[in-house]
Every structure is written in structure tokens, then in C-alpha cells.
PDB file of C-alpha atoms in Angstrom:
ATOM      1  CA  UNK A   1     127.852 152.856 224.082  1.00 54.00           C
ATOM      2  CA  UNK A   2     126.228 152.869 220.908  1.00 56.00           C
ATOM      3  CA  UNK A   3     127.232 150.887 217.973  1.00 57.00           C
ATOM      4  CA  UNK A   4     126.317 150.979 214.597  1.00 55.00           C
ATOM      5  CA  UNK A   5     127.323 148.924 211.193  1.00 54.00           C
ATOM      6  CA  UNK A   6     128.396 151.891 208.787  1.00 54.00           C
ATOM      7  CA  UNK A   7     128.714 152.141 205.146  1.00 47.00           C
ATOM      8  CA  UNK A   8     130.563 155.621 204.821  1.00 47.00           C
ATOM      9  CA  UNK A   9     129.630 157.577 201.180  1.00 38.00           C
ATOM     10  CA  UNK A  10     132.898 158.454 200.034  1.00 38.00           C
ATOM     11  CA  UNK A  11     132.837 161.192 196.994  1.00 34.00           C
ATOM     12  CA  UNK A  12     136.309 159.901 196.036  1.00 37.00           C
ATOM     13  CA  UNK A  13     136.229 156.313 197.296  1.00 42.00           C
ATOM     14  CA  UNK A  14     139.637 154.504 196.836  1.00 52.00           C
ATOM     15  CA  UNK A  15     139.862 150.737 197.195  1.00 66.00           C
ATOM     16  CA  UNK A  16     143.321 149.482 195.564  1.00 63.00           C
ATOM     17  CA  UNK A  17     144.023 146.010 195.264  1.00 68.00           C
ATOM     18  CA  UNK A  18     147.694 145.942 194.641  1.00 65.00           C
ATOM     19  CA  UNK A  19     149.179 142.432 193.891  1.00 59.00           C
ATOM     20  CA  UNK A  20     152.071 142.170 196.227  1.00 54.00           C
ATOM     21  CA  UNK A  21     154.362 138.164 196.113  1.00 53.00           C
ATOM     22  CA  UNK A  22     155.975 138.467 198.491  1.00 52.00           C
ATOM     23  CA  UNK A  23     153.465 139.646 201.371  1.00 53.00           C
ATOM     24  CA  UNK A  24     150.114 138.171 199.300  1.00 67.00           C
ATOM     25  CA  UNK A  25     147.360 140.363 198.475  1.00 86.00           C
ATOM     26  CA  UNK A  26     147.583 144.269 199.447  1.00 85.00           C
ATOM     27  CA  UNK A  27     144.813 146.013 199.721  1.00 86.00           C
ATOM     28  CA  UNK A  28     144.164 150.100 200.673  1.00 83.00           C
ATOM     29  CA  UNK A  29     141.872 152.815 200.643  1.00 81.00           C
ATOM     30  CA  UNK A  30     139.954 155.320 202.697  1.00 81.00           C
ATOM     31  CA  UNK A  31     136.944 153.832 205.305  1.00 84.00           C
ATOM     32  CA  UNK A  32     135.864 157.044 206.217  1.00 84.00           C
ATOM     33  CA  UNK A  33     135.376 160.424 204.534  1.00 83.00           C
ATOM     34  CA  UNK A  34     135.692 163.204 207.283  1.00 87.00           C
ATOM     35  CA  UNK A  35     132.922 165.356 206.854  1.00 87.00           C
ATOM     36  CA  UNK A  36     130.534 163.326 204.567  1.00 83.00           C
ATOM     37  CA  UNK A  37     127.120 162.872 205.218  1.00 82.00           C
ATOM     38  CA  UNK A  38     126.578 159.277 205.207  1.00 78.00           C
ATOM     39  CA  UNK A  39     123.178 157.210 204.433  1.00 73.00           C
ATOM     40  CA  UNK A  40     122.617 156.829 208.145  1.00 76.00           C
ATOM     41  CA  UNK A  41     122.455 160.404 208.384  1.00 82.00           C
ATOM     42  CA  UNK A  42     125.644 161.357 210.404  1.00 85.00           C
ATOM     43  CA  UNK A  43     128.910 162.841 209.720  1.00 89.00           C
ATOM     44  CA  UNK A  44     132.504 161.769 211.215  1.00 91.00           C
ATOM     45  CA  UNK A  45     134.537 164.623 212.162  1.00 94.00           C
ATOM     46  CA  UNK A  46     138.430 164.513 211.287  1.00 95.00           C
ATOM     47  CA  UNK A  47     140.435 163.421 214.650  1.00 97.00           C
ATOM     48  CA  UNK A  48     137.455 161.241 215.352  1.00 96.00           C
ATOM     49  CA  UNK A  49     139.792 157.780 215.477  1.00 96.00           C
ATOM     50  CA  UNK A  50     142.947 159.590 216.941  1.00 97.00           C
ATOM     51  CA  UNK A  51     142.301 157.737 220.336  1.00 97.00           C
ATOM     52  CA  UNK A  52     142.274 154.278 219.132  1.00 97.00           C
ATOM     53  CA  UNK A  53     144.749 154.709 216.728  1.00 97.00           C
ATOM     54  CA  UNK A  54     147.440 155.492 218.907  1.00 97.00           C
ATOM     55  CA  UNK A  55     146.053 152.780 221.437  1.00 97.00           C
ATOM     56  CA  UNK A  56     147.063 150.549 218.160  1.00 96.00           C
ATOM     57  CA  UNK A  57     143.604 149.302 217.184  1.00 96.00           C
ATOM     58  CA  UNK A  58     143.557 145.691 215.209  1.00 96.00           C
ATOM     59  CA  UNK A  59     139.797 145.991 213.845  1.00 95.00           C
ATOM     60  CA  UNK A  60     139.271 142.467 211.755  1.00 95.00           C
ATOM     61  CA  UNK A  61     139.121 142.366 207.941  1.00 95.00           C
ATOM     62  CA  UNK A  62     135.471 140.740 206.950  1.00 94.00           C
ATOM     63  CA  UNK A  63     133.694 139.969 203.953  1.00 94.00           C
ATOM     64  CA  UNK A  64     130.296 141.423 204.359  1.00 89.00           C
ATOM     65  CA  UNK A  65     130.360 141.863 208.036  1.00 87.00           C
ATOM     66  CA  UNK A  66     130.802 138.157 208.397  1.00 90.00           C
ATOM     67  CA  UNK A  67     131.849 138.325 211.690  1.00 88.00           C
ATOM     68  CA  UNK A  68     131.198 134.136 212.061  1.00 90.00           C
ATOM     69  CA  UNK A  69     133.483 133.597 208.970  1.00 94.00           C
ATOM     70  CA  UNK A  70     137.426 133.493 208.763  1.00 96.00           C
ATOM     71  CA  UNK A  71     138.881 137.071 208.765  1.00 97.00           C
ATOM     72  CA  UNK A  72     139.305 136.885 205.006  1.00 96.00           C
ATOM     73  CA  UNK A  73     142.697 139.485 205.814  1.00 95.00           C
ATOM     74  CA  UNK A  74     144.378 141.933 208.188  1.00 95.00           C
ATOM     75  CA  UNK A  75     144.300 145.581 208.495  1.00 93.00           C
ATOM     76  CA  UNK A  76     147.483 146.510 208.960  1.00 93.00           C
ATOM     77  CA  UNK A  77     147.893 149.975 209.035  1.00 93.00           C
ATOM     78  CA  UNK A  78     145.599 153.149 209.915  1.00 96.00           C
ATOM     79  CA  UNK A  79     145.910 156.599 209.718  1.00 95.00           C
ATOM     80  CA  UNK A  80     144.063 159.413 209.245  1.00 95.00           C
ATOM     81  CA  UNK A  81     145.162 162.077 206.844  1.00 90.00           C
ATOM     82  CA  UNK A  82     142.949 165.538 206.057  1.00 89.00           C
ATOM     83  CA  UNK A  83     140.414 163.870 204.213  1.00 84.00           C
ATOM     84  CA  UNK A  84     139.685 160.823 206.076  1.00 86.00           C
ATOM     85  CA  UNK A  85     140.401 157.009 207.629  1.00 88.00           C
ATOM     86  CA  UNK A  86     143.012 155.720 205.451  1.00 87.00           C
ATOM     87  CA  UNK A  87     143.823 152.052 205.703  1.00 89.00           C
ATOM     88  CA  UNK A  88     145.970 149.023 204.193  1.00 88.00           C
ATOM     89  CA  UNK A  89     146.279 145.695 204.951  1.00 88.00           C
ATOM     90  CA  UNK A  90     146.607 142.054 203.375  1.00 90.00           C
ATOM     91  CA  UNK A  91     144.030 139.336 201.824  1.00 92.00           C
ATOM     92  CA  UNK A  92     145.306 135.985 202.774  1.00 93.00           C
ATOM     93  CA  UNK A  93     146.578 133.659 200.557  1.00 90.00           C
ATOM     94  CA  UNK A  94     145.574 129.850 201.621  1.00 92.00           C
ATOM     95  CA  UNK A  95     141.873 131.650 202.381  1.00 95.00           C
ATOM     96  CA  UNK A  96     139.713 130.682 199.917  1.00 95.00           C
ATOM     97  CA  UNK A  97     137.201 133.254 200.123  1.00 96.00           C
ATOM     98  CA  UNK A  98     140.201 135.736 200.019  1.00 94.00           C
ATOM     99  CA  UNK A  99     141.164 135.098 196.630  1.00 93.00           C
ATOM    100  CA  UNK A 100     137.223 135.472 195.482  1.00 94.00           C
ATOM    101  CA  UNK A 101     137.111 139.055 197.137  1.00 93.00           C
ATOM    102  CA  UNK A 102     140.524 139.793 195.644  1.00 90.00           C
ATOM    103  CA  UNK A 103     139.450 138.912 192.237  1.00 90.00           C
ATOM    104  CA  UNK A 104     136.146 140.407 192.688  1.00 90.00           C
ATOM    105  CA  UNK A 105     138.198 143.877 193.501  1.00 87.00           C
ATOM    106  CA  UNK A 106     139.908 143.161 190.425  1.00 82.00           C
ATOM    107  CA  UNK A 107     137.061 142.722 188.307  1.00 82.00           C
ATOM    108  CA  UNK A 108     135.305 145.583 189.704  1.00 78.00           C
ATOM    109  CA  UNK A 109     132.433 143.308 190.622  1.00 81.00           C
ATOM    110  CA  UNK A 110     132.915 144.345 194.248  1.00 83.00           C
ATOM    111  CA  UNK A 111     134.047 147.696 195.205  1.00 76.00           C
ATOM    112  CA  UNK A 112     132.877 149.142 198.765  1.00 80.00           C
ATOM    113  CA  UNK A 113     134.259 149.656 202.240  1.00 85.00           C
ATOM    114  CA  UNK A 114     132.063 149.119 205.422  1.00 84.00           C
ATOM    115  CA  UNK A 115     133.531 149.895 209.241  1.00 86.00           C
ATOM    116  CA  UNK A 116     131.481 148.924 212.473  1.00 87.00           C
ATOM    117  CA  UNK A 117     132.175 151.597 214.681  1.00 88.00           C
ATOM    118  CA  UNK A 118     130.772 152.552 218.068  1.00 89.00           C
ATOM    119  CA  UNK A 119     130.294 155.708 220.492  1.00 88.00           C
ATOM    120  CA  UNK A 120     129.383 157.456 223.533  1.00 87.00           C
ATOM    121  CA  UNK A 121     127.079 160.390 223.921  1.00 86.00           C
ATOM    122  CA  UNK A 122     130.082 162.883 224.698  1.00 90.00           C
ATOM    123  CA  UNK A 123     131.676 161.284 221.452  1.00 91.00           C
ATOM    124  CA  UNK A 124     128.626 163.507 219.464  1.00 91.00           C
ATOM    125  CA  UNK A 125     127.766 166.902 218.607  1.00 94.00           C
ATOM    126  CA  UNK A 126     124.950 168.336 216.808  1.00 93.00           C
ATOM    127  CA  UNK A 127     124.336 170.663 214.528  1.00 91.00           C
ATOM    128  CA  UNK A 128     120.921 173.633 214.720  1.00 87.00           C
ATOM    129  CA  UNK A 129     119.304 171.088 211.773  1.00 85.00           C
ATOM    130  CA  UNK A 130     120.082 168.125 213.826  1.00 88.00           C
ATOM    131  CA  UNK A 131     122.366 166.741 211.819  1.00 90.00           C
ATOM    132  CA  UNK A 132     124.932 164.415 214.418  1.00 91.00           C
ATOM    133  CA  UNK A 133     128.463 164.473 213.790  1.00 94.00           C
ATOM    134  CA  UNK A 134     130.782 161.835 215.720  1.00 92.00           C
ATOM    135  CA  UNK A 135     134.108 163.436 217.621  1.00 96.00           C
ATOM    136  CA  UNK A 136     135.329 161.001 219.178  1.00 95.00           C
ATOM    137  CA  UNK A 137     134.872 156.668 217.841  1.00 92.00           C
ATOM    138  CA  UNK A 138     135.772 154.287 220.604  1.00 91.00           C
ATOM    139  CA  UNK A 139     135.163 151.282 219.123  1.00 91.00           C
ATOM    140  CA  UNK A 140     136.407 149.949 215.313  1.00 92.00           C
ATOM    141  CA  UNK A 141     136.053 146.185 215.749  1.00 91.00           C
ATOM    142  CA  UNK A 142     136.183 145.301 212.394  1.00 90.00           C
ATOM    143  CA  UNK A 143     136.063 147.326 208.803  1.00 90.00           C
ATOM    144  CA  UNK A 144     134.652 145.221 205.895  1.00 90.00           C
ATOM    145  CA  UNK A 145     134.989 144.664 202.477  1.00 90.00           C
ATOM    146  CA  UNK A 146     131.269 144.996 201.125  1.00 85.00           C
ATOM    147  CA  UNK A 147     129.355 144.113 197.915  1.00 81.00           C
ATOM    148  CA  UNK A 148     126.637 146.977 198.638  1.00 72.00           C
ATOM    149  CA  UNK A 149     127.481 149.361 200.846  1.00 60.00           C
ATOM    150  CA  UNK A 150     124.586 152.059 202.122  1.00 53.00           C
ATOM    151  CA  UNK A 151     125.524 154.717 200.073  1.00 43.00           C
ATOM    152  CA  UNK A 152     125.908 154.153 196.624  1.00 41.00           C
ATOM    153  CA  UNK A 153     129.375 156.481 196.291  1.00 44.00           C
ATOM    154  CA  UNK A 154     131.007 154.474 198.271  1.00 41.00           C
ATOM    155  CA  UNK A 155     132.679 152.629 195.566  1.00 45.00           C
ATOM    156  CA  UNK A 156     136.137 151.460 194.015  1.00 42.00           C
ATOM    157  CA  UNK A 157     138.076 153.409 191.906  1.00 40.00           C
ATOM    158  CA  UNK A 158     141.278 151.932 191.433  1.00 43.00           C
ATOM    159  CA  UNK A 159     142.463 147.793 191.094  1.00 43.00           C
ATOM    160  CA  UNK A 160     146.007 148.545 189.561  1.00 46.00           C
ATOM    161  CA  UNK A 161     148.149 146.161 190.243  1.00 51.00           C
ATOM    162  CA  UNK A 162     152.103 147.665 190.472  1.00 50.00           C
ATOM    163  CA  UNK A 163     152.857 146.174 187.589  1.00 56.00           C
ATOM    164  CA  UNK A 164     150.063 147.760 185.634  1.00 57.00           C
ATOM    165  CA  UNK A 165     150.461 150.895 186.999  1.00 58.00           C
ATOM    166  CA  UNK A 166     153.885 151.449 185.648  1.00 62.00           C
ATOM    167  CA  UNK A 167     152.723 149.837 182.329  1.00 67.00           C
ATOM    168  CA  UNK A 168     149.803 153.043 182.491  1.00 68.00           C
ATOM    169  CA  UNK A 169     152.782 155.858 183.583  1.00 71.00           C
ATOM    170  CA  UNK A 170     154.662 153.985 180.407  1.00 71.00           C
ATOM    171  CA  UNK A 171     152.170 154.653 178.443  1.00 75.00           C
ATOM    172  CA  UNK A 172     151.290 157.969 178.919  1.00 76.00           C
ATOM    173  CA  UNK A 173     152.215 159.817 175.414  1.00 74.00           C
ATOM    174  CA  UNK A 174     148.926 162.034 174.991  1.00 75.00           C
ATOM    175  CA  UNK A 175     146.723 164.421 176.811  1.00 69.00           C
ATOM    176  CA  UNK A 176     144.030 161.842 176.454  1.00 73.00           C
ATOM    177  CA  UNK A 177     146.518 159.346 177.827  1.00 74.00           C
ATOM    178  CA  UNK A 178     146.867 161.029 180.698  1.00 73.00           C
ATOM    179  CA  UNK A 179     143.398 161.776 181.935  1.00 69.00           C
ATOM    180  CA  UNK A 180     143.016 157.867 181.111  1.00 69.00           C
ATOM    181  CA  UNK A 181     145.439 158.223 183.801  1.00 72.00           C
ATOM    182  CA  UNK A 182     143.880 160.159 186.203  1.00 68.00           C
ATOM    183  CA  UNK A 183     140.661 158.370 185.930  1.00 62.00           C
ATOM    184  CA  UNK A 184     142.788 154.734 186.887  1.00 60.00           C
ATOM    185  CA  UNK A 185     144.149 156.600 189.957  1.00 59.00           C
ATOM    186  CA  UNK A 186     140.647 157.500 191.166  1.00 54.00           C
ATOM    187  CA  UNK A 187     139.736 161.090 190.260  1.00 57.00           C
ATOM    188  CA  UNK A 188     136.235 161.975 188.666  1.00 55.00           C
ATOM    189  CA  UNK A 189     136.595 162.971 185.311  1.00 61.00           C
ATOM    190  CA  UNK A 190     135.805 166.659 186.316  1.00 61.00           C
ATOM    191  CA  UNK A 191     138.628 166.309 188.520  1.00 60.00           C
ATOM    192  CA  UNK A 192     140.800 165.112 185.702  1.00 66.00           C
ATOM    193  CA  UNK A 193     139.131 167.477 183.506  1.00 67.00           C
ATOM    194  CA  UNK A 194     139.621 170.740 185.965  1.00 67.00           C
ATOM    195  CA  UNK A 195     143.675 169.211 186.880  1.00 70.00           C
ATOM    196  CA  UNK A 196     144.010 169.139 182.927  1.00 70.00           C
ATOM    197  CA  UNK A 197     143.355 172.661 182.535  1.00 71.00           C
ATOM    198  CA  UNK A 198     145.393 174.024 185.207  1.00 68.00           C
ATOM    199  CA  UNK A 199     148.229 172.005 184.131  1.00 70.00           C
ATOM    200  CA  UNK A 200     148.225 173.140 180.392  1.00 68.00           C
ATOM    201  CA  UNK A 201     147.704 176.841 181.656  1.00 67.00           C
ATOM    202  CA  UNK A 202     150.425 176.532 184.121  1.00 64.00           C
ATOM    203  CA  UNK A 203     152.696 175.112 181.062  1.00 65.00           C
ATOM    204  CA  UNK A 204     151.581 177.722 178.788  1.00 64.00           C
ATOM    205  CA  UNK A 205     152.439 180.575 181.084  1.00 60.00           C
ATOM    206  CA  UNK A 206     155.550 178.754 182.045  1.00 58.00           C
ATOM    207  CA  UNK A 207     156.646 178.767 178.495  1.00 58.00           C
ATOM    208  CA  UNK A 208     155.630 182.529 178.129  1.00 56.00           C
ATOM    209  CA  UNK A 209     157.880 183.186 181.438  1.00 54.00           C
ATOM    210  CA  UNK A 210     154.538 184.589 183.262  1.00 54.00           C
ATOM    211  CA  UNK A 211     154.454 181.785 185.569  1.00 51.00           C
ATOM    212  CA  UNK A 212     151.335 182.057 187.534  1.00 54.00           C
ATOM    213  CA  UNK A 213     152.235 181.079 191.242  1.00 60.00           C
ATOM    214  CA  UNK A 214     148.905 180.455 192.829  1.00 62.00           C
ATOM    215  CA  UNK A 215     147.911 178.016 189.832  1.00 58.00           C
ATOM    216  CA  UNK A 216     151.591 176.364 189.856  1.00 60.00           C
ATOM    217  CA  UNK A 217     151.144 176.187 193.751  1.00 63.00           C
ATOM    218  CA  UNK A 218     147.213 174.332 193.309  1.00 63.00           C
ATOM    219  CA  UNK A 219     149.003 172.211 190.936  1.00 63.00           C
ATOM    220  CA  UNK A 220     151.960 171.093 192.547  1.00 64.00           C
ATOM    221  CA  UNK A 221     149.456 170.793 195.884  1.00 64.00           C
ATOM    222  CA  UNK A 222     146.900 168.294 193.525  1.00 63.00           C
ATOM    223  CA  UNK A 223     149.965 166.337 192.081  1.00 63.00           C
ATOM    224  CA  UNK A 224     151.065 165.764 195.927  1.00 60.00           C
ATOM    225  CA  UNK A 225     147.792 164.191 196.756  1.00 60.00           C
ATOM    226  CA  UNK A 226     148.035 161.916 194.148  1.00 58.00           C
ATOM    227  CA  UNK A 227     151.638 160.979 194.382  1.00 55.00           C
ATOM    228  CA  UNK A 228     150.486 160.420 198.759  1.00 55.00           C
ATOM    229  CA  UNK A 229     147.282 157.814 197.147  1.00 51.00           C
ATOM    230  CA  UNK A 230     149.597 156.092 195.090  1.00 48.00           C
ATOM    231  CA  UNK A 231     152.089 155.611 197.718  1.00 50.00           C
TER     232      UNK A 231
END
């Protein structure tokens, strides 16, 4: 089996730290991108963690891959959706280096996710430039919280806490307002920029009665995605 510390480049990293009393610190995002070429020059194929998933994989929660430290948290749930790994879990309250990541999340100070994974040869494919992309992981031992992860996308996007992210849906009055929005919820500002757009043409046209369905349907489909990250 081969093993390998990974620090996946995700385009559209999401790290939320969520401040949760009554079950400590929450924390969630995606650990892998499918499909993205990461620093160490491989890809992870969507499906890849099905196996250990349903086998009900605990991998540890780690500060920097400090494997000889106190699990700073637990990863409590995985699952992949189309786009990649998406996990949650809790920071532990009583562990002091848990609060220092939590309010380093916060801050924005540190913002990357890290997974040690491992493999088998028939776990592998590649492609006619060589490129290797993993099918099947069977091993996630641990997936870290990281100050520098190996690809410099791989970065935080989003430390609402609940509280502040109804204060930022209150406040929402403008169209500048609301790509504020979008930007605290993790998309790039072309992203905003582009989900802008359709939005205000699917408005206009709705207010002419010429509602155009494939730019309603895009929009609806975008507003879904971001309604499933929130949640």
C-alpha cells in the first residue's frame, strides 16, 4: 500500500468554523476536490472514498499532521457529494490547542485542509500524459487542519459563525450587499459576479413575462448549491 500526506488544491475551498454551545466548536468543509490536480501531481476521482465511508471510517482530527499530539477534534461526518470529500466535525472545548486553531479559523490566520490517505496499485489509473488519478482510497487515517497546505488554493473561505450569518442575510438591502454575500459564503467574485448577472436577467425577463427557463433553471440549480454549503 502506498501512503502519502496530501494537501488537496481546492478551487473553491470551504472551511467553516461555525460556533455551536451546545456541541463546542463545529467545523466543515470539503478535503478533497474530485478531479483537481493537486501539487503532488495526482487527481482523486469522485467515488474514490465510497468504500471506507460506508465501512464508517473515524480518520483523527490533527493540527498539522501532529499525529503525537492530542486529536485537537473529531470528524464526525463524511460524505461525498459531486464535487468532492465533504466533512464536519467538532474542535474540543477543554483542548487547549483547539481553541488556538478555532480562533486562528476565525481570524483567517489559518485556513487549509490536509488528509493522509493511502492506496493500492489497482486503486490507480493513468492517463496517455501520465497523469495518476486515484479510484479507489483505502486508507484516511487522519485529515488535518493545516497552516500551509501544498497547494496554495487550498484555502478558507468562510468563518461565519450562525449568528453572523443571519446578521449578513439581515443585512442584505443592495446588490452590492449581496455579492458581499456571496463572497462570505465562499464563491470567487467571478462567481458572484457571473450568479449576479443571471439573477438580474432572470428578474428582468421575469418582470417582462419572457421568463427564460434554461437561465431560471442554472439559477435555481446555483442557489441549491449554496443553500446544500450552508446547510
Amino acid at each position: 500500500m502506498k501512503s502519502k500526506l496530501v494537501s488537496l488544491g481546492l478551487q473553491e475551498a470551504q472551511l467553516e468554523a461555525l460556533s455551536d454551545n451546545d456541541n463546542g466548536w463545529r467545523v466543515r468543509g470539503f478535503a478533497t476536490r474530485f478531479g483537481n490536480l493537486n501539487s503532488y501531481g495526482f487527481k482523486i476521482q469522485k467515488g474514490a472514498y465510497s468504500k471506507l465511508i460506508e465501512s464508517g471510517v473515524k480518520p483523527k482530527m490533527f493540527f498539522n499532521h501532529d499525529a503525537f499530539s492530542v486529536p485537537i477534534g473529531q470528524w464526525e461526518k463524511l460524505e461525498e457529494t459531486a464535487s468532492g470529500l465533504r466533512v464536519e466535525g467538532v474542535l474540543t472545548q477543554g483542548v487547549a490547542l483547539a481553541a488556538d486553531v478555532y480562533a486562528a479559523l476565525k481570524a483567517g490566520t489559518v485556513d487549509g485542509l490536509s488528509v493522509s490517505i493511502g492506496w493500492s496499485d489497482a486503486g490507480m489509473t493513468f492517463d496517455e500524459q501520465g497523469v495518476m488519478t486515484l479510484t479507489e482510497i483505502s486508507l484516511l487515517d487522519e485529515i488535518s487542519i493545516v497552516t500551509w497546505p501544498s497547494d496554495s488554493r487550498a484555502r478558507v473561505t468562510q468563518t461565519l459563525s450562525v449568528d453572523e450569518l443571519d446578521d449578513a442575510i439581515e443585512a442584505i438591502g443592495t446588490v452590492r450587499d449581496l455579492e458581499a454575500f456571496f463572497k462570505k459564503t465562499g464563491l470567487s467574485k467571478r462567481q458572484s459576479g457571473w450568479l449576479l448577472a443571471k439573477a438580474k436577467a432572470a428578474f428582468a425577463a421575469d418582470s417582462a413575462r419572457e421568463v427564460p427557463t434554461e437561465d431560471v433553471r442554472r439559477l435555481a440549480a446555483i442557489m441549491d448549491r449554496i443553500k446544500a454549503d450552508l446547510n
